[in-house]
Amino acid sequence: MSVIKVASRYAKSLLDLAKEQNNVEQVLGDIQSFKQAMENRELLLLTKSPIVSLSKKQAIFDQIFKGNFDKLTMSFFDIILRKGREAYLPEIATAFIDQYNRLKGISKVHITTATPLTEQALEAIRTKLIASDITDESIEFSTNVDPSIIGGLVIKIGDKLYDASVQRKLNELKKDFSENKYVKAF
């Protein structure tokens, strides 16, 4: 079974349990904190290591997260560790956050531009996205500045990419010229 399927199933189970216990927001906070903790390379390697024993991993998880995380989250981690699925925890965290966003009708939109966007430009983009039905009513933006795109913007929504950058258009022209589309044969 693929990592995505495994992560999605475990994330759904945790989300369902959190909904039953009316504890979704607390568990979401725990999972977001856990995901941030996984940015620590050593903790990530420990989590994915087949060499480190179950008891050692459980002790480390208890040391780091117990008392800070909800009992449901800690129980979930315990189950994942006992089943030997801890290597999937970073993916499970990502899948949980994605499923939470779908549940709450939140679209995550990542925008890359050549120069920083103003609040007015972001609001205009928000209005157009909502009107287009590509996103939900609630949008969370993340932005990135990449001067190499020269101008325009690149918008990523979920697994969809909309590239309206000047760099892409130049690359298309370059490809067209290299294929002699604009050169007439004599």
Short mmCIF file of N, CA and C in Angstrom, two decimals:
data_model
loop_
_atom_site.label_atom_id
_atom_site.label_comp_id
_atom_site.label_asym_id
_atom_site.label_seq_id
_atom_site.Cartn_x
_atom_site.Cartn_y
_atom_site.Cartn_z
N MET A 1 0.85 -1.17 0.00
CA MET A 1 0.00 0.00 0.00
C MET A 1 0.90 1.24 0.00
N SER A 2 0.49 2.24 -0.75
CA SER A 2 1.31 3.44 -0.88
C SER A 2 1.32 4.24 0.42
N VAL A 3 2.36 5.04 0.56
CA VAL A 3 2.51 5.89 1.74
C VAL A 3 1.32 6.84 1.86
N ILE A 4 0.86 7.38 0.73
CA ILE A 4 -0.25 8.33 0.75
C ILE A 4 -1.52 7.67 1.27
N LYS A 5 -1.79 6.43 0.84
CA LYS A 5 -2.99 5.73 1.30
C LYS A 5 -2.91 5.42 2.79
N VAL A 6 -1.76 4.94 3.23
CA VAL A 6 -1.57 4.62 4.64
C VAL A 6 -1.75 5.89 5.48
N ALA A 7 -1.07 6.95 5.09
CA ALA A 7 -1.15 8.22 5.83
C ALA A 7 -2.58 8.74 5.86
N SER A 8 -3.26 8.66 4.73
CA SER A 8 -4.62 9.16 4.64
C SER A 8 -5.57 8.39 5.55
N ARG A 9 -5.42 7.08 5.60
CA ARG A 9 -6.29 6.26 6.46
C ARG A 9 -6.07 6.55 7.94
N TYR A 10 -4.82 6.64 8.33
CA TYR A 10 -4.55 6.94 9.75
C TYR A 10 -5.02 8.35 10.11
N ALA A 11 -4.80 9.29 9.20
CA ALA A 11 -5.24 10.67 9.44
C ALA A 11 -6.76 10.74 9.58
N LYS A 12 -7.46 10.01 8.73
CA LYS A 12 -8.93 9.99 8.78
C LYS A 12 -9.39 9.40 10.11
N SER A 13 -8.75 8.33 10.55
CA SER A 13 -9.11 7.72 11.84
C SER A 13 -8.94 8.71 12.98
N LEU A 14 -7.82 9.42 12.98
CA LEU A 14 -7.57 10.40 14.04
C LEU A 14 -8.58 11.53 13.97
N LEU A 15 -8.88 12.01 12.78
CA LEU A 15 -9.85 13.09 12.63
C LEU A 15 -11.24 12.64 13.08
N ASP A 16 -11.63 11.42 12.72
CA ASP A 16 -12.93 10.89 13.15
C ASP A 16 -13.01 10.79 14.67
N LEU A 17 -11.95 10.30 15.29
CA LEU A 17 -11.92 10.21 16.75
C LEU A 17 -11.99 11.59 17.40
N ALA A 18 -11.25 12.52 16.83
CA ALA A 18 -11.25 13.89 17.37
C ALA A 18 -12.64 14.51 17.24
N LYS A 19 -13.33 14.24 16.13
CA LYS A 19 -14.70 14.76 15.96
C LYS A 19 -15.64 14.12 16.99
N GLU A 20 -15.51 12.82 17.20
CA GLU A 20 -16.34 12.13 18.19
C GLU A 20 -16.17 12.72 19.58
N GLN A 21 -14.93 13.05 19.91
CA GLN A 21 -14.62 13.58 21.24
C GLN A 21 -14.72 15.10 21.30
N ASN A 22 -15.18 15.71 20.21
CA ASN A 22 -15.32 17.16 20.13
C ASN A 22 -14.01 17.86 20.51
N ASN A 23 -12.95 17.38 19.88
CA ASN A 23 -11.61 17.81 20.26
C ASN A 23 -10.75 18.11 19.02
N VAL A 24 -11.38 18.44 17.92
CA VAL A 24 -10.68 18.59 16.65
C VAL A 24 -9.63 19.70 16.69
N GLU A 25 -9.99 20.84 17.24
CA GLU A 25 -9.07 21.99 17.25
C GLU A 25 -7.81 21.70 18.07
N GLN A 26 -7.97 21.05 19.21
CA GLN A 26 -6.81 20.72 20.05
C GLN A 26 -5.89 19.73 19.33
N VAL A 27 -6.48 18.71 18.73
CA VAL A 27 -5.68 17.71 18.01
C VAL A 27 -4.99 18.37 16.80
N LEU A 28 -5.70 19.26 16.12
CA LEU A 28 -5.08 19.98 15.01
C LEU A 28 -3.86 20.75 15.49
N GLY A 29 -3.98 21.45 16.60
CA GLY A 29 -2.84 22.18 17.15
C GLY A 29 -1.67 21.26 17.47
N ASP A 30 -2.00 20.08 18.04
CA ASP A 30 -0.95 19.10 18.34
C ASP A 30 -0.25 18.63 17.07
N ILE A 31 -1.04 18.32 16.07
CA ILE A 31 -0.48 17.80 14.81
C ILE A 31 0.35 18.88 14.11
N GLN A 32 -0.11 20.12 14.15
CA GLN A 32 0.68 21.20 13.56
C GLN A 32 2.01 21.37 14.31
N SER A 33 1.97 21.27 15.63
CA SER A 33 3.21 21.37 16.43
C SER A 33 4.12 20.19 16.13
N PHE A 34 3.53 19.01 15.99
CA PHE A 34 4.31 17.81 15.67
C PHE A 34 4.98 17.97 14.31
N LYS A 35 4.22 18.45 13.34
CA LYS A 35 4.77 18.65 11.99
C LYS A 35 5.94 19.63 12.03
N GLN A 36 5.80 20.67 12.83
CA GLN A 36 6.89 21.64 12.97
C GLN A 36 8.09 20.98 13.66
N ALA A 37 7.84 20.12 14.63
CA ALA A 37 8.92 19.42 15.32
C ALA A 37 9.66 18.48 14.35
N MET A 38 8.95 17.95 13.38
CA MET A 38 9.56 17.04 12.41
C MET A 38 10.53 17.75 11.47
N GLU A 39 10.55 19.07 11.52
CA GLU A 39 11.55 19.82 10.75
C GLU A 39 12.94 19.66 11.35
N ASN A 40 12.99 19.20 12.60
CA ASN A 40 14.27 18.88 13.23
C ASN A 40 14.77 17.58 12.61
N ARG A 41 15.86 17.66 11.92
CA ARG A 41 16.40 16.50 11.17
C ARG A 41 16.64 15.29 12.06
N GLU A 42 17.18 15.50 13.25
CA GLU A 42 17.49 14.39 14.14
C GLU A 42 16.23 13.66 14.61
N LEU A 43 15.19 14.43 14.92
CA LEU A 43 13.93 13.82 15.34
C LEU A 43 13.30 13.07 14.17
N LEU A 44 13.37 13.64 12.98
CA LEU A 44 12.84 12.97 11.79
C LEU A 44 13.57 11.65 11.54
N LEU A 45 14.88 11.69 11.61
CA LEU A 45 15.67 10.47 11.40
C LEU A 45 15.38 9.43 12.46
N LEU A 46 15.22 9.85 13.70
CA LEU A 46 14.88 8.93 14.78
C LEU A 46 13.53 8.26 14.51
N THR A 47 12.56 9.07 14.08
CA THR A 47 11.22 8.56 13.82
C THR A 47 11.24 7.53 12.70
N LYS A 48 12.05 7.75 11.69
CA LYS A 48 12.08 6.87 10.53
C LYS A 48 13.07 5.70 10.68
N SER A 49 13.88 5.72 11.71
CA SER A 49 14.92 4.71 11.86
C SER A 49 14.37 3.34 12.27
N PRO A 50 14.71 2.29 11.52
CA PRO A 50 14.29 0.95 11.90
C PRO A 50 15.20 0.35 12.99
N ILE A 51 16.30 1.01 13.26
CA ILE A 51 17.27 0.50 14.22
C ILE A 51 16.89 0.84 15.66
N VAL A 52 16.33 2.02 15.87
CA VAL A 52 15.96 2.46 17.21
C VAL A 52 14.76 1.65 17.68
N SER A 53 14.85 1.12 18.90
CA SER A 53 13.80 0.24 19.44
C SER A 53 12.50 0.99 19.72
N LEU A 54 11.41 0.23 19.75
CA LEU A 54 10.10 0.78 20.04
C LEU A 54 10.09 1.47 21.40
N SER A 55 10.65 0.82 22.42
CA SER A 55 10.63 1.40 23.76
C SER A 55 11.40 2.72 23.81
N LYS A 56 12.50 2.81 23.08
CA LYS A 56 13.29 4.03 23.03
C LYS A 56 12.49 5.15 22.35
N LYS A 57 11.84 4.83 21.23
CA LYS A 57 11.04 5.82 20.53
C LYS A 57 9.88 6.29 21.40
N GLN A 58 9.20 5.35 22.08
CA GLN A 58 8.09 5.73 22.96
C GLN A 58 8.58 6.64 24.08
N ALA A 59 9.73 6.33 24.65
CA ALA A 59 10.28 7.16 25.73
C ALA A 59 10.60 8.56 25.23
N ILE A 60 11.15 8.66 24.03
CA ILE A 60 11.50 9.96 23.46
C ILE A 60 10.23 10.76 23.14
N PHE A 61 9.23 10.10 22.55
CA PHE A 61 7.97 10.78 22.26
C PHE A 61 7.31 11.28 23.54
N ASP A 62 7.33 10.44 24.58
CA ASP A 62 6.75 10.86 25.87
C ASP A 62 7.49 12.06 26.43
N GLN A 63 8.80 12.02 26.35
CA GLN A 63 9.63 13.11 26.87
C GLN A 63 9.34 14.43 26.15
N ILE A 64 9.19 14.35 24.84
CA ILE A 64 9.02 15.57 24.05
C ILE A 64 7.58 16.08 24.08
N PHE A 65 6.61 15.17 23.92
CA PHE A 65 5.24 15.60 23.66
C PHE A 65 4.27 15.42 24.82
N LYS A 66 4.53 14.48 25.72
CA LYS A 66 3.58 14.24 26.81
C LYS A 66 3.49 15.46 27.71
N GLY A 67 2.28 15.82 28.08
CA GLY A 67 2.06 17.01 28.88
C GLY A 67 1.80 18.24 28.04
N ASN A 68 2.30 18.22 26.79
CA ASN A 68 2.05 19.33 25.86
C ASN A 68 0.91 19.01 24.90
N PHE A 69 0.73 17.72 24.63
CA PHE A 69 -0.29 17.29 23.67
C PHE A 69 -1.47 16.65 24.39
N ASP A 70 -2.60 16.67 23.72
CA ASP A 70 -3.83 16.06 24.22
C ASP A 70 -3.65 14.54 24.39
N LYS A 71 -4.43 13.96 25.29
CA LYS A 71 -4.35 12.51 25.53
C LYS A 71 -4.68 11.72 24.26
N LEU A 72 -5.63 12.20 23.47
CA LEU A 72 -5.99 11.52 22.23
C LEU A 72 -4.80 11.48 21.27
N THR A 73 -4.11 12.58 21.13
CA THR A 73 -2.95 12.64 20.24
C THR A 73 -1.86 11.70 20.73
N MET A 74 -1.62 11.69 22.04
CA MET A 74 -0.59 10.80 22.59
C MET A 74 -0.98 9.33 22.43
N SER A 75 -2.25 9.02 22.60
CA SER A 75 -2.72 7.64 22.39
C SER A 75 -2.55 7.24 20.93
N PHE A 76 -2.85 8.16 20.05
CA PHE A 76 -2.68 7.91 18.62
C PHE A 76 -1.21 7.62 18.31
N PHE A 77 -0.30 8.46 18.82
CA PHE A 77 1.13 8.23 18.62
C PHE A 77 1.54 6.85 19.15
N ASP A 78 1.01 6.49 20.31
CA ASP A 78 1.33 5.20 20.92
C ASP A 78 0.90 4.05 20.00
N ILE A 79 -0.29 4.15 19.44
CA ILE A 79 -0.78 3.11 18.53
C ILE A 79 0.10 3.03 17.29
N ILE A 80 0.42 4.17 16.73
CA ILE A 80 1.27 4.21 15.53
C ILE A 80 2.63 3.58 15.83
N LEU A 81 3.20 3.90 16.97
CA LEU A 81 4.50 3.33 17.35
C LEU A 81 4.40 1.82 17.54
N ARG A 82 3.37 1.35 18.24
CA ARG A 82 3.21 -0.09 18.49
C ARG A 82 2.99 -0.87 17.19
N LYS A 83 2.35 -0.24 16.21
CA LYS A 83 2.10 -0.91 14.93
C LYS A 83 3.31 -0.80 13.98
N GLY A 84 4.34 -0.08 14.41
CA GLY A 84 5.54 0.06 13.58
C GLY A 84 5.34 0.97 12.38
N ARG A 85 4.42 1.93 12.49
CA ARG A 85 4.11 2.84 11.39
C ARG A 85 4.66 4.25 11.63
N GLU A 86 5.56 4.40 12.57
CA GLU A 86 6.06 5.73 12.92
C GLU A 86 6.78 6.43 11.78
N ALA A 87 7.31 5.66 10.85
CA ALA A 87 7.99 6.27 9.70
C ALA A 87 7.01 7.10 8.86
N TYR A 88 5.72 6.79 8.98
CA TYR A 88 4.69 7.50 8.22
C TYR A 88 4.15 8.73 8.95
N LEU A 89 4.59 8.98 10.16
CA LEU A 89 4.02 10.08 10.94
C LEU A 89 4.09 11.45 10.26
N PRO A 90 5.19 11.83 9.63
CA PRO A 90 5.18 13.13 8.95
C PRO A 90 4.11 13.21 7.85
N GLU A 91 3.95 12.14 7.10
CA GLU A 91 2.93 12.10 6.05
C GLU A 91 1.52 12.07 6.65
N ILE A 92 1.35 11.37 7.77
CA ILE A 92 0.06 11.33 8.46
C ILE A 92 -0.30 12.73 8.93
N ALA A 93 0.67 13.46 9.46
CA ALA A 93 0.43 14.83 9.92
C ALA A 93 -0.03 15.71 8.76
N THR A 94 0.63 15.61 7.64
CA THR A 94 0.25 16.39 6.46
C THR A 94 -1.16 16.02 6.00
N ALA A 95 -1.44 14.72 5.95
CA ALA A 95 -2.77 14.25 5.52
C ALA A 95 -3.85 14.71 6.50
N PHE A 96 -3.55 14.72 7.79
CA PHE A 96 -4.52 15.17 8.80
C PHE A 96 -4.87 16.64 8.57
N ILE A 97 -3.86 17.46 8.37
CA ILE A 97 -4.08 18.90 8.15
C ILE A 97 -4.87 19.12 6.86
N ASP A 98 -4.56 18.36 5.81
CA ASP A 98 -5.31 18.48 4.56
C ASP A 98 -6.77 18.10 4.75
N GLN A 99 -7.01 17.01 5.48
CA GLN A 99 -8.39 16.57 5.72
C GLN A 99 -9.14 17.55 6.60
N TYR A 100 -8.46 18.12 7.57
CA TYR A 100 -9.08 19.16 8.41
C TYR A 100 -9.50 20.35 7.55
N ASN A 101 -8.60 20.78 6.67
CA ASN A 101 -8.91 21.92 5.79
C ASN A 101 -10.11 21.63 4.91
N ARG A 102 -10.20 20.41 4.38
CA ARG A 102 -11.38 20.04 3.58
C ARG A 102 -12.64 20.06 4.43
N LEU A 103 -12.54 19.56 5.65
CA LEU A 103 -13.68 19.53 6.57
C LEU A 103 -14.18 20.94 6.85
N LYS A 104 -13.27 21.88 7.05
CA LYS A 104 -13.62 23.26 7.39
C LYS A 104 -13.79 24.15 6.16
N GLY A 105 -13.58 23.61 4.96
CA GLY A 105 -13.75 24.40 3.75
C GLY A 105 -12.68 25.45 3.57
N ILE A 106 -11.43 25.08 3.90
CA ILE A 106 -10.31 26.01 3.77
C ILE A 106 -9.43 25.55 2.61
N SER A 107 -9.17 26.45 1.69
CA SER A 107 -8.25 26.17 0.58
C SER A 107 -6.90 26.80 0.88
N LYS A 108 -5.86 26.04 0.69
CA LYS A 108 -4.49 26.55 0.82
C LYS A 108 -4.01 26.94 -0.57
N VAL A 109 -3.58 28.18 -0.70
CA VAL A 109 -3.12 28.69 -1.99
C VAL A 109 -1.71 29.24 -1.81
N HIS A 110 -0.80 28.74 -2.63
CA HIS A 110 0.59 29.22 -2.60
C HIS A 110 0.83 30.04 -3.86
N ILE A 111 1.28 31.28 -3.68
CA ILE A 111 1.51 32.18 -4.80
C ILE A 111 3.00 32.56 -4.85
N THR A 112 3.58 32.42 -6.02
CA THR A 112 4.96 32.85 -6.25
C THR A 112 4.93 34.00 -7.24
N THR A 113 5.59 35.09 -6.87
CA THR A 113 5.68 36.27 -7.73
C THR A 113 7.12 36.74 -7.81
N ALA A 114 7.41 37.61 -8.77
CA ALA A 114 8.76 38.14 -8.92
C ALA A 114 9.05 39.22 -7.88
N THR A 115 8.00 39.91 -7.43
CA THR A 115 8.14 40.94 -6.41
C THR A 115 7.06 40.71 -5.35
N PRO A 116 7.22 41.24 -4.15
CA PRO A 116 6.22 41.01 -3.10
C PRO A 116 4.84 41.56 -3.50
N LEU A 117 3.80 40.82 -3.10
CA LEU A 117 2.42 41.23 -3.37
C LEU A 117 1.94 42.21 -2.30
N THR A 118 1.15 43.17 -2.72
CA THR A 118 0.51 44.08 -1.75
C THR A 118 -0.75 43.40 -1.23
N GLU A 119 -1.28 43.93 -0.13
CA GLU A 119 -2.53 43.40 0.41
C GLU A 119 -3.67 43.56 -0.59
N GLN A 120 -3.66 44.66 -1.33
CA GLN A 120 -4.69 44.90 -2.34
C GLN A 120 -4.63 43.84 -3.44
N ALA A 121 -3.44 43.51 -3.88
CA ALA A 121 -3.28 42.49 -4.92
C ALA A 121 -3.74 41.12 -4.42
N LEU A 122 -3.38 40.81 -3.16
CA LEU A 122 -3.83 39.54 -2.58
C LEU A 122 -5.35 39.48 -2.49
N GLU A 123 -5.95 40.57 -2.10
CA GLU A 123 -7.42 40.63 -1.99
C GLU A 123 -8.06 40.47 -3.36
N ALA A 124 -7.47 41.06 -4.39
CA ALA A 124 -7.99 40.91 -5.76
C ALA A 124 -7.89 39.45 -6.21
N ILE A 125 -6.77 38.81 -5.88
CA ILE A 125 -6.60 37.40 -6.23
C ILE A 125 -7.62 36.55 -5.47
N ARG A 126 -7.82 36.84 -4.19
CA ARG A 126 -8.80 36.11 -3.38
C ARG A 126 -10.19 36.22 -4.02
N THR A 127 -10.58 37.41 -4.39
CA THR A 127 -11.90 37.64 -4.99
C THR A 127 -12.07 36.83 -6.28
N LYS A 128 -11.04 36.85 -7.13
CA LYS A 128 -11.12 36.11 -8.40
C LYS A 128 -11.14 34.60 -8.17
N LEU A 129 -10.37 34.12 -7.22
CA LEU A 129 -10.36 32.68 -6.94
C LEU A 129 -11.71 32.20 -6.41
N ILE A 130 -12.29 32.95 -5.49
CA ILE A 130 -13.59 32.58 -4.93
C ILE A 130 -14.67 32.62 -6.01
N ALA A 131 -14.62 33.63 -6.86
CA ALA A 131 -15.60 33.75 -7.94
C ALA A 131 -15.46 32.62 -8.96
N SER A 132 -14.27 32.07 -9.09
CA SER A 132 -14.02 31.02 -10.10
C SER A 132 -14.43 29.63 -9.62
N ASP A 133 -14.77 29.48 -8.38
CA ASP A 133 -15.12 28.17 -7.78
C ASP A 133 -13.95 27.18 -7.77
N ILE A 134 -12.73 27.66 -7.96
CA ILE A 134 -11.56 26.80 -7.88
C ILE A 134 -11.24 26.51 -6.42
N THR A 135 -11.57 27.45 -5.54
CA THR A 135 -11.28 27.32 -4.12
C THR A 135 -12.56 27.37 -3.31
N ASP A 136 -12.40 27.08 -2.03
CA ASP A 136 -13.50 27.24 -1.08
C ASP A 136 -13.61 28.72 -0.74
N GLU A 137 -14.62 29.06 0.07
CA GLU A 137 -14.84 30.45 0.46
C GLU A 137 -13.71 30.99 1.35
N SER A 138 -13.11 30.10 2.12
CA SER A 138 -12.03 30.50 3.01
C SER A 138 -10.69 30.11 2.38
N ILE A 139 -9.81 31.09 2.23
CA ILE A 139 -8.52 30.85 1.59
C ILE A 139 -7.40 31.27 2.54
N GLU A 140 -6.40 30.40 2.67
CA GLU A 140 -5.18 30.74 3.41
C GLU A 140 -4.06 30.84 2.39
N PHE A 141 -3.45 32.01 2.30
CA PHE A 141 -2.38 32.25 1.35
C PHE A 141 -1.02 32.02 1.98
N SER A 142 -0.11 31.51 1.18
CA SER A 142 1.31 31.58 1.50
C SER A 142 1.96 32.15 0.24
N THR A 143 2.90 33.04 0.43
CA THR A 143 3.50 33.71 -0.71
C THR A 143 5.02 33.50 -0.72
N ASN A 144 5.55 33.59 -1.91
CA ASN A 144 6.98 33.41 -2.09
C ASN A 144 7.42 34.39 -3.18
N VAL A 145 8.59 34.97 -3.01
CA VAL A 145 9.14 35.86 -4.02
C VAL A 145 10.29 35.13 -4.71
N ASP A 146 10.17 35.02 -6.03
CA ASP A 146 11.20 34.37 -6.84
C ASP A 146 11.45 35.24 -8.07
N PRO A 147 12.50 36.08 -8.03
CA PRO A 147 12.78 36.99 -9.15
C PRO A 147 13.02 36.27 -10.48
N SER A 148 13.36 34.98 -10.45
CA SER A 148 13.64 34.26 -11.69
C SER A 148 12.42 34.08 -12.58
N ILE A 149 11.20 34.27 -12.04
CA ILE A 149 10.02 34.14 -12.90
C ILE A 149 9.77 35.43 -13.69
N ILE A 150 10.55 36.45 -13.44
CA ILE A 150 10.59 37.74 -14.13
C ILE A 150 9.34 38.59 -13.88
N GLY A 151 8.18 38.04 -14.05
CA GLY A 151 6.93 38.77 -13.85
C GLY A 151 5.77 37.79 -13.85
N GLY A 152 4.57 38.29 -13.66
CA GLY A 152 3.42 37.41 -13.59
C GLY A 152 3.38 36.70 -12.25
N LEU A 153 2.73 35.53 -12.23
CA LEU A 153 2.66 34.77 -11.00
C LEU A 153 2.42 33.30 -11.27
N VAL A 154 2.73 32.50 -10.26
CA VAL A 154 2.49 31.07 -10.28
C VAL A 154 1.62 30.78 -9.07
N ILE A 155 0.47 30.15 -9.30
CA ILE A 155 -0.45 29.83 -8.21
C ILE A 155 -0.56 28.32 -8.10
N LYS A 156 -0.39 27.81 -6.88
CA LYS A 156 -0.54 26.39 -6.62
C LYS A 156 -1.69 26.22 -5.64
N ILE A 157 -2.69 25.43 -6.06
CA ILE A 157 -3.84 25.12 -5.22
C ILE A 157 -3.94 23.60 -5.17
N GLY A 158 -3.64 23.03 -4.02
CA GLY A 158 -3.64 21.57 -3.92
C GLY A 158 -2.61 21.00 -4.87
N ASP A 159 -3.06 20.12 -5.77
CA ASP A 159 -2.14 19.53 -6.73
C ASP A 159 -2.21 20.20 -8.10
N LYS A 160 -2.89 21.34 -8.17
CA LYS A 160 -3.02 22.08 -9.43
C LYS A 160 -2.05 23.26 -9.45
N LEU A 161 -1.43 23.47 -10.61
CA LEU A 161 -0.48 24.55 -10.76
C LEU A 161 -0.91 25.41 -11.94
N TYR A 162 -1.05 26.72 -11.69
CA TYR A 162 -1.40 27.69 -12.71
C TYR A 162 -0.20 28.61 -12.88
N ASP A 163 0.47 28.46 -14.01
CA ASP A 163 1.71 29.21 -14.24
C ASP A 163 1.46 30.31 -15.27
N ALA A 164 1.36 31.53 -14.80
CA ALA A 164 1.18 32.69 -15.68
C ALA A 164 2.41 33.59 -15.57
N SER A 165 3.57 32.96 -15.48
CA SER A 165 4.80 33.73 -15.32
C SER A 165 5.39 34.11 -16.67
N VAL A 166 6.13 35.18 -16.68
CA VAL A 166 6.82 35.62 -17.89
C VAL A 166 7.87 34.58 -18.27
N GLN A 167 8.53 33.98 -17.28
CA GLN A 167 9.56 32.97 -17.55
C GLN A 167 8.98 31.79 -18.33
N ARG A 168 7.78 31.33 -17.96
CA ARG A 168 7.16 30.21 -18.67
C ARG A 168 6.86 30.60 -20.12
N LYS A 169 6.34 31.80 -20.31
CA LYS A 169 6.03 32.26 -21.67
C LYS A 169 7.31 32.37 -22.51
N LEU A 170 8.39 32.86 -21.91
CA LEU A 170 9.67 32.93 -22.64
C LEU A 170 10.17 31.53 -22.99
N ASN A 171 10.03 30.60 -22.06
CA ASN A 171 10.45 29.22 -22.33
C ASN A 171 9.64 28.61 -23.47
N GLU A 172 8.35 28.91 -23.52
CA GLU A 172 7.51 28.42 -24.62
C GLU A 172 7.95 29.00 -25.95
N LEU A 173 8.23 30.30 -25.97
CA LEU A 173 8.71 30.93 -27.20
C LEU A 173 10.05 30.32 -27.64
N LYS A 174 10.93 30.12 -26.70
CA LYS A 174 12.24 29.53 -26.99
C LYS A 174 12.06 28.14 -27.60
N LYS A 175 11.15 27.37 -27.03
CA LYS A 175 10.89 26.02 -27.55
C LYS A 175 10.29 26.11 -28.95
N ASP A 176 9.34 27.02 -29.16
CA ASP A 176 8.73 27.19 -30.47
C ASP A 176 9.77 27.56 -31.52
N PHE A 177 10.69 28.47 -31.17
CA PHE A 177 11.73 28.88 -32.11
C PHE A 177 12.69 27.73 -32.38
N SER A 178 12.99 26.94 -31.38
CA SER A 178 13.91 25.82 -31.59
C SER A 178 13.28 24.74 -32.46
N GLU A 179 11.94 24.69 -32.49
CA GLU A 179 11.25 23.73 -33.34
C GLU A 179 10.92 24.33 -34.70
N ASN A 180 11.44 25.54 -34.93
CA ASN A 180 11.26 26.23 -36.21
C ASN A 180 9.80 26.50 -36.56
N LYS A 181 8.96 26.73 -35.58
CA LYS A 181 7.56 27.02 -35.85
C LYS A 181 7.39 28.38 -36.51
N TYR A 182 8.32 29.30 -36.24
CA TYR A 182 8.18 30.64 -36.76
C TYR A 182 9.09 30.91 -37.97
N VAL A 183 9.83 29.91 -38.34
CA VAL A 183 10.74 30.07 -39.46
C VAL A 183 10.16 29.33 -40.66
N LYS A 184 9.94 30.05 -41.76
CA LYS A 184 9.37 29.44 -42.96
C LYS A 184 10.48 28.76 -43.73
N ALA A 185 10.17 27.59 -44.20
CA ALA A 185 11.13 26.85 -45.03
C ALA A 185 11.08 27.42 -46.45
N PHE A 186 12.23 27.57 -47.07
CA PHE A 186 12.30 28.09 -48.45
C PHE A 186 12.52 26.96 -49.39
#
